[in-house]
Amino acid sequence: MERGESRTRRGEGRFLREGDSSGSGRGGSGPSGEWPARAGAAADDDAKAAARAARAARLAKARASRDAASPRPARSTRPGPQRRPRSEQAAAVRRPAPEPAPTRRFPDPRLTGLGSGLFCGAVMLMLGYLDSLMFGSLTMYSVLFLPVCALTALWVREGDLLTAPVVVPIAFAVGLLPVAESGGGFSGHLMGLVSALATEAGWLYGGTLIAGLVVLVRRVRLIARRVAARRRASAGGA
């Protein structure tokens, strides 16, 4: 009896062990029964990812519809103001001020020795004719002779300065031809010219003196400029 009961208990124990092992293999309450929970968590993750993808698609669609409803203004192709480089700005700042306009000066012609003689003789001859027609006075003619002498000495070039005091007395005598009184014939006309020169000798000497003084001043200034130029050249060479 006891041996039969022990065999029976052993068979029941083996049955129980086999049933436990078969139950655990089919998803029982053992360690291998955790896979349904993991499968559910993976399904939840997939669902969340699908929801996020759907939400992103909806947002993209809404943004596209908003952009289509209010399009952006076309970008202007007109070039904007370009910034000048600093070098050009510095050059513009350092640009020197414009020089003042040169003041108007009196005409300063330069006559040769022959040109100064022709100028003075022509002017005095014209003044002599005008004086004989309007006044007939040797004094008026002599007074006008003085500024003509000064202009002749001022306008002659530097290389022919010494010709001015020589040509002015000749021009004075030429201008006396229409003004001097003539008694008739060539000899009478010559006597009238000599008499006019004798009576107006003071004005003749005065005009010649004015021309000589102007020429002297110009000569002194010319020599001073040459000396200063030589000094500068010697200083620069040293």
GROMACS .gro file of C-alpha atoms in nm:
model
  238
    1MET     CA    1   0.000   0.000   0.000
    2GLU     CA    2   0.271   0.247   0.096
    3ARG     CA    3   0.470   0.173  -0.222
    4GLY     CA    4   0.160   0.236  -0.431
    5GLU     CA    5   0.092   0.568  -0.263
    6SER     CA    6   0.451   0.679  -0.312
    7ARG     CA    7   0.439   0.590  -0.681
    8THR     CA    8   0.110   0.776  -0.708
    9ARG     CA    9   0.261   1.087  -0.546
   10ARG     CA   10   0.565   1.067  -0.773
   11GLY     CA   11   0.339   1.051  -1.077
   12GLU     CA   12   0.136   1.346  -0.957
   13GLY     CA   13   0.457   1.546  -0.897
   14ARG     CA   14   0.585   1.465  -1.245
   15PHE     CA   15   0.253   1.564  -1.391
   16LEU     CA   16   0.256   1.890  -1.204
   17ARG     CA   17   0.610   1.968  -1.324
   18GLU     CA   18   0.522   1.888  -1.683
   19GLY     CA   19   0.209   2.098  -1.658
   20ASP     CA   20   0.408   2.391  -1.521
   21SER     CA   21   0.667   2.365  -1.792
   22SER     CA   22   0.403   2.336  -2.063
   23GLY     CA   23   0.212   2.629  -1.911
   24SER     CA   24   0.515   2.849  -1.900
   25GLY     CA   25   0.588   2.768  -2.265
   26ARG     CA   26   0.235   2.870  -2.364
   27GLY     CA   27   0.236   3.207  -2.194
   28GLY     CA   28   0.180   3.126  -1.837
   29SER     CA   29   0.279   3.328  -1.539
   30GLY     CA   30   0.658   3.245  -1.569
   31PRO     CA   31   0.944   3.465  -1.687
   32SER     CA   32   0.875   3.392  -2.052
   33GLY     CA   33   0.528   3.542  -2.024
   34GLU     CA   34   0.658   3.901  -2.049
   35TRP     CA   35   0.658   3.925  -2.433
   36PRO     CA   36   0.286   4.034  -2.458
   37ALA     CA   37   0.369   4.344  -2.247
   38ARG     CA   38   0.669   4.431  -2.469
   39ALA     CA   39   0.460   4.384  -2.781
   40GLY     CA   40   0.201   4.625  -2.641
   41ALA     CA   41   0.462   4.891  -2.560
   42ALA     CA   42   0.602   4.870  -2.915
   43ALA     CA   43   0.252   4.909  -3.055
   44ASP     CA   44   0.203   5.220  -2.840
   45ASP     CA   45   0.532   5.368  -2.969
   46ASP     CA   46   0.430   5.305  -3.328
   47ALA     CA   47   0.097   5.473  -3.264
   48LYS     CA   48   0.265   5.779  -3.113
   49ALA     CA   49   0.508   5.806  -3.407
   50ALA     CA   50   0.220   5.782  -3.652
   51ALA     CA   51   0.035   6.056  -3.459
   52ARG     CA   52   0.341   6.282  -3.469
   53ALA     CA   53   0.383   6.223  -3.841
   54ALA     CA   54   0.019   6.303  -3.901
   55ARG     CA   55   0.048   6.621  -3.693
   56ALA     CA   56   0.359   6.734  -3.887
   57ALA     CA   57   0.180   6.669  -4.215
   58ARG     CA   58  -0.117   6.879  -4.099
   59LEU     CA   59   0.114   7.164  -3.993
   60ALA     CA   60   0.299   7.156  -4.325
   61LYS     CA   61  -0.030   7.160  -4.513
   62ALA     CA   62  -0.157   7.455  -4.307
   63ARG     CA   63   0.167   7.648  -4.365
   64ALA     CA   64   0.149   7.585  -4.740
   65SER     CA   65  -0.212   7.704  -4.754
   66ARG     CA   66  -0.121   8.019  -4.554
   67ASP     CA   67   0.170   8.098  -4.786
   68ALA     CA   68  -0.054   8.050  -5.089
   69ALA     CA   69  -0.316   8.282  -4.940
   70SER     CA   70  -0.068   8.563  -4.864
   71PRO     CA   71   0.222   8.544  -5.114
   72ARG     CA   72   0.545   8.726  -5.033
   73PRO     CA   73   0.618   9.046  -5.228
   74ALA     CA   74   0.855   9.000  -5.517
   75ARG     CA   75   1.209   9.089  -5.435
   76SER     CA   76   1.318   9.409  -5.601
   77THR     CA   77   1.599   9.373  -5.852
   78ARG     CA   78   1.697   9.737  -5.815
   79PRO     CA   79   2.045   9.757  -5.665
   80GLY     CA   80   2.053   9.915  -5.323
   81PRO     CA   81   2.299  10.176  -5.207
   82GLN     CA   82   2.647  10.035  -5.188
   83ARG     CA   83   2.872  10.123  -4.905
   84ARG     CA   84   3.184  10.300  -5.008
   85PRO     CA   85   3.509  10.150  -4.886
   86ARG     CA   86   3.691  10.326  -4.609
   87SER     CA   87   3.979  10.421  -4.835
   88GLU     CA   88   3.746  10.615  -5.067
   89GLN     CA   89   3.574  10.778  -4.769
   90ALA     CA   90   3.909  10.886  -4.631
   91ALA     CA   91   4.010  11.022  -4.972
   92ALA     CA   92   3.682  11.214  -4.993
   93VAL     CA   93   3.741  11.359  -4.645
   94ARG     CA   94   4.101  11.452  -4.720
   95ARG     CA   95   4.020  11.607  -5.055
   96PRO     CA   96   4.162  11.959  -5.056
   97ALA     CA   97   3.932  12.253  -5.086
   98PRO     CA   98   3.894  12.396  -5.436
   99GLU     CA   99   4.125  12.679  -5.514
  100PRO     CA  100   3.965  13.022  -5.534
  101ALA     CA  101   3.899  13.157  -5.877
  102PRO     CA  102   4.182  13.375  -6.002
  103THR     CA  103   4.114  13.744  -5.984
  104ARG     CA  104   4.082  13.937  -6.305
  105ARG     CA  105   4.404  14.105  -6.399
  106PHE     CA  106   4.475  14.384  -6.640
  107PRO     CA  107   4.597  14.285  -6.985
  108ASP     CA  108   4.970  14.228  -6.980
  109PRO     CA  109   5.088  14.206  -7.342
  110ARG     CA  110   5.453  14.178  -7.430
  111LEU     CA  111   5.587  14.382  -7.722
  112THR     CA  112   5.918  14.345  -7.896
  113GLY     CA  113   6.144  14.645  -7.951
  114LEU     CA  114   6.003  14.706  -8.301
  115GLY     CA  115   5.650  14.641  -8.182
  116SER     CA  116   5.680  14.895  -7.900
  117GLY     CA  117   5.806  15.158  -8.147
  118LEU     CA  118   5.519  15.093  -8.388
  119PHE     CA  119   5.264  15.097  -8.105
  120CYS     CA  120   5.385  15.425  -7.959
  121GLY     CA  121   5.420  15.595  -8.300
  122ALA     CA  122   5.073  15.484  -8.420
  123VAL     CA  123   4.902  15.595  -8.098
  124MET     CA  124   5.071  15.937  -8.097
  125LEU     CA  125   4.991  15.995  -8.466
  126MET     CA  126   4.624  15.912  -8.399
  127LEU     CA  127   4.619  16.144  -8.098
  128GLY     CA  128   4.781  16.420  -8.307
  129TYR     CA  129   4.508  16.397  -8.572
  130LEU     CA  130   4.234  16.396  -8.309
  131ASP     CA  131   4.390  16.697  -8.134
  132SER     CA  132   4.421  16.890  -8.460
  133LEU     CA  133   4.055  16.823  -8.539
  134MET     CA  134   3.906  16.889  -8.195
  135PHE     CA  135   4.139  17.116  -7.996
  136GLY     CA  136   4.442  17.224  -8.199
  137SER     CA  137   4.643  17.256  -7.877
  138LEU     CA  138   4.998  17.133  -7.835
  139THR     CA  139   4.950  17.118  -7.457
  140MET     CA  140   4.669  16.864  -7.483
  141TYR     CA  141   4.881  16.653  -7.715
  142SER     CA  142   5.178  16.668  -7.477
  143VAL     CA  143   4.968  16.567  -7.176
  144LEU     CA  144   4.838  16.260  -7.360
  145PHE     CA  145   5.195  16.170  -7.446
  146LEU     CA  146   5.280  16.084  -7.081
  147PRO     CA  147   5.047  15.780  -7.035
  148VAL     CA  148   5.148  15.648  -7.377
  149CYS     CA  149   5.513  15.650  -7.263
  150ALA     CA  150   5.423  15.460  -6.943
  151LEU     CA  151   5.225  15.196  -7.134
  152THR     CA  152   5.504  15.149  -7.385
  153ALA     CA  153   5.757  15.091  -7.106
  154LEU     CA  154   5.522  14.850  -6.926
  155TRP     CA  155   5.432  14.641  -7.227
  156VAL     CA  156   5.774  14.595  -7.384
  157ARG     CA  157   5.921  14.252  -7.313
  158GLU     CA  158   6.208  14.203  -7.071
  159GLY     CA  159   6.462  14.133  -7.340
  160ASP     CA  160   6.393  14.471  -7.510
  161LEU     CA  161   6.354  14.701  -7.210
  162LEU     CA  162   6.614  14.950  -7.328
  163THR     CA  163   6.425  15.025  -7.650
  164ALA     CA  164   6.135  15.200  -7.473
  165PRO     CA  165   6.322  15.523  -7.379
  166VAL     CA  166   6.452  15.540  -7.737
  167VAL     CA  167   6.127  15.502  -7.930
  168VAL     CA  168   5.909  15.741  -7.728
  169PRO     CA  169   6.083  16.066  -7.845
  170ILE     CA  170   6.057  15.946  -8.206
  171ALA     CA  171   5.686  15.874  -8.158
  172PHE     CA  172   5.636  16.222  -8.008
  173ALA     CA  173   5.789  16.383  -8.316
  174VAL     CA  174   5.577  16.169  -8.550
  175GLY     CA  175   5.260  16.268  -8.371
  176LEU     CA  176   5.344  16.638  -8.400
  177LEU     CA  177   5.314  16.631  -8.779
  178PRO     CA  178   4.936  16.695  -8.794
  179VAL     CA  179   4.941  16.931  -8.492
  180ALA     CA  180   5.235  17.162  -8.576
  181GLU     CA  181   5.155  17.487  -8.762
  182SER     CA  182   5.283  17.504  -9.119
  183GLY     CA  183   5.360  17.824  -9.308
  184GLY     CA  184   5.328  17.655  -9.646
  185GLY     CA  185   5.546  17.415  -9.838
  186PHE     CA  186   5.790  17.163  -9.705
  187SER     CA  187   6.021  17.416  -9.545
  188GLY     CA  188   5.737  17.590  -9.365
  189HIS     CA  189   5.606  17.257  -9.235
  190LEU     CA  190   5.954  17.162  -9.114
  191MET     CA  191   5.993  17.492  -8.933
  192GLY     CA  192   5.658  17.443  -8.758
  193LEU     CA  193   5.769  17.097  -8.642
  194VAL     CA  194   6.098  17.230  -8.503
  195SER     CA  195   5.914  17.510  -8.324
  196ALA     CA  196   5.668  17.260  -8.166
  197LEU     CA  197   5.954  17.042  -8.045
  198ALA     CA  198   6.126  17.343  -7.894
  199THR     CA  199   5.817  17.470  -7.715
  200GLU     CA  200   5.710  17.122  -7.587
  201ALA     CA  201   6.058  17.001  -7.495
  202GLY     CA  202   5.963  16.981  -7.127
  203TRP     CA  203   5.681  16.734  -7.198
  204LEU     CA  204   5.911  16.538  -7.426
  205TYR     CA  205   6.173  16.504  -7.156
  206GLY     CA  206   5.909  16.419  -6.896
  207GLY     CA  207   5.763  16.136  -7.105
  208THR     CA  208   6.109  15.999  -7.178
  209LEU     CA  209   6.194  16.015  -6.807
  210ILE     CA  210   5.875  15.823  -6.717
  211ALA     CA  211   5.959  15.552  -6.967
  212GLY     CA  212   6.315  15.532  -6.833
  213LEU     CA  213   6.199  15.500  -6.469
  214VAL     CA  214   5.950  15.223  -6.553
  215VAL     CA  215   6.217  15.037  -6.747
  216LEU     CA  216   6.463  15.079  -6.459
  217VAL     CA  217   6.220  14.937  -6.202
  218ARG     CA  218   6.139  14.641  -6.424
  219ARG     CA  219   6.508  14.576  -6.480
  220VAL     CA  220   6.583  14.576  -6.107
  221ARG     CA  221   6.298  14.333  -6.038
  222LEU     CA  222   6.418  14.106  -6.319
  223ILE     CA  223   6.771  14.093  -6.174
  224ALA     CA  224   6.633  14.023  -5.824
  225ARG     CA  225   6.425  13.732  -5.954
  226ARG     CA  226   6.723  13.583  -6.131
  227VAL     CA  227   6.942  13.610  -5.821
  228ALA     CA  228   6.672  13.447  -5.605
  229ALA     CA  229   6.631  13.164  -5.859
  230ARG     CA  230   7.006  13.102  -5.857
  231ARG     CA  231   7.010  13.091  -5.476
  232ARG     CA  232   6.726  12.843  -5.468
  233ALA     CA  233   6.897  12.627  -5.728
  234SER     CA  234   7.225  12.633  -5.534
  235ALA     CA  235   7.045  12.553  -5.206
  236GLY     CA  236   6.859  12.265  -5.367
  237GLY     CA  237   7.179  12.125  -5.516
  238ALA     CA  238   7.356  12.147  -5.180
   0.00000   0.00000   0.00000
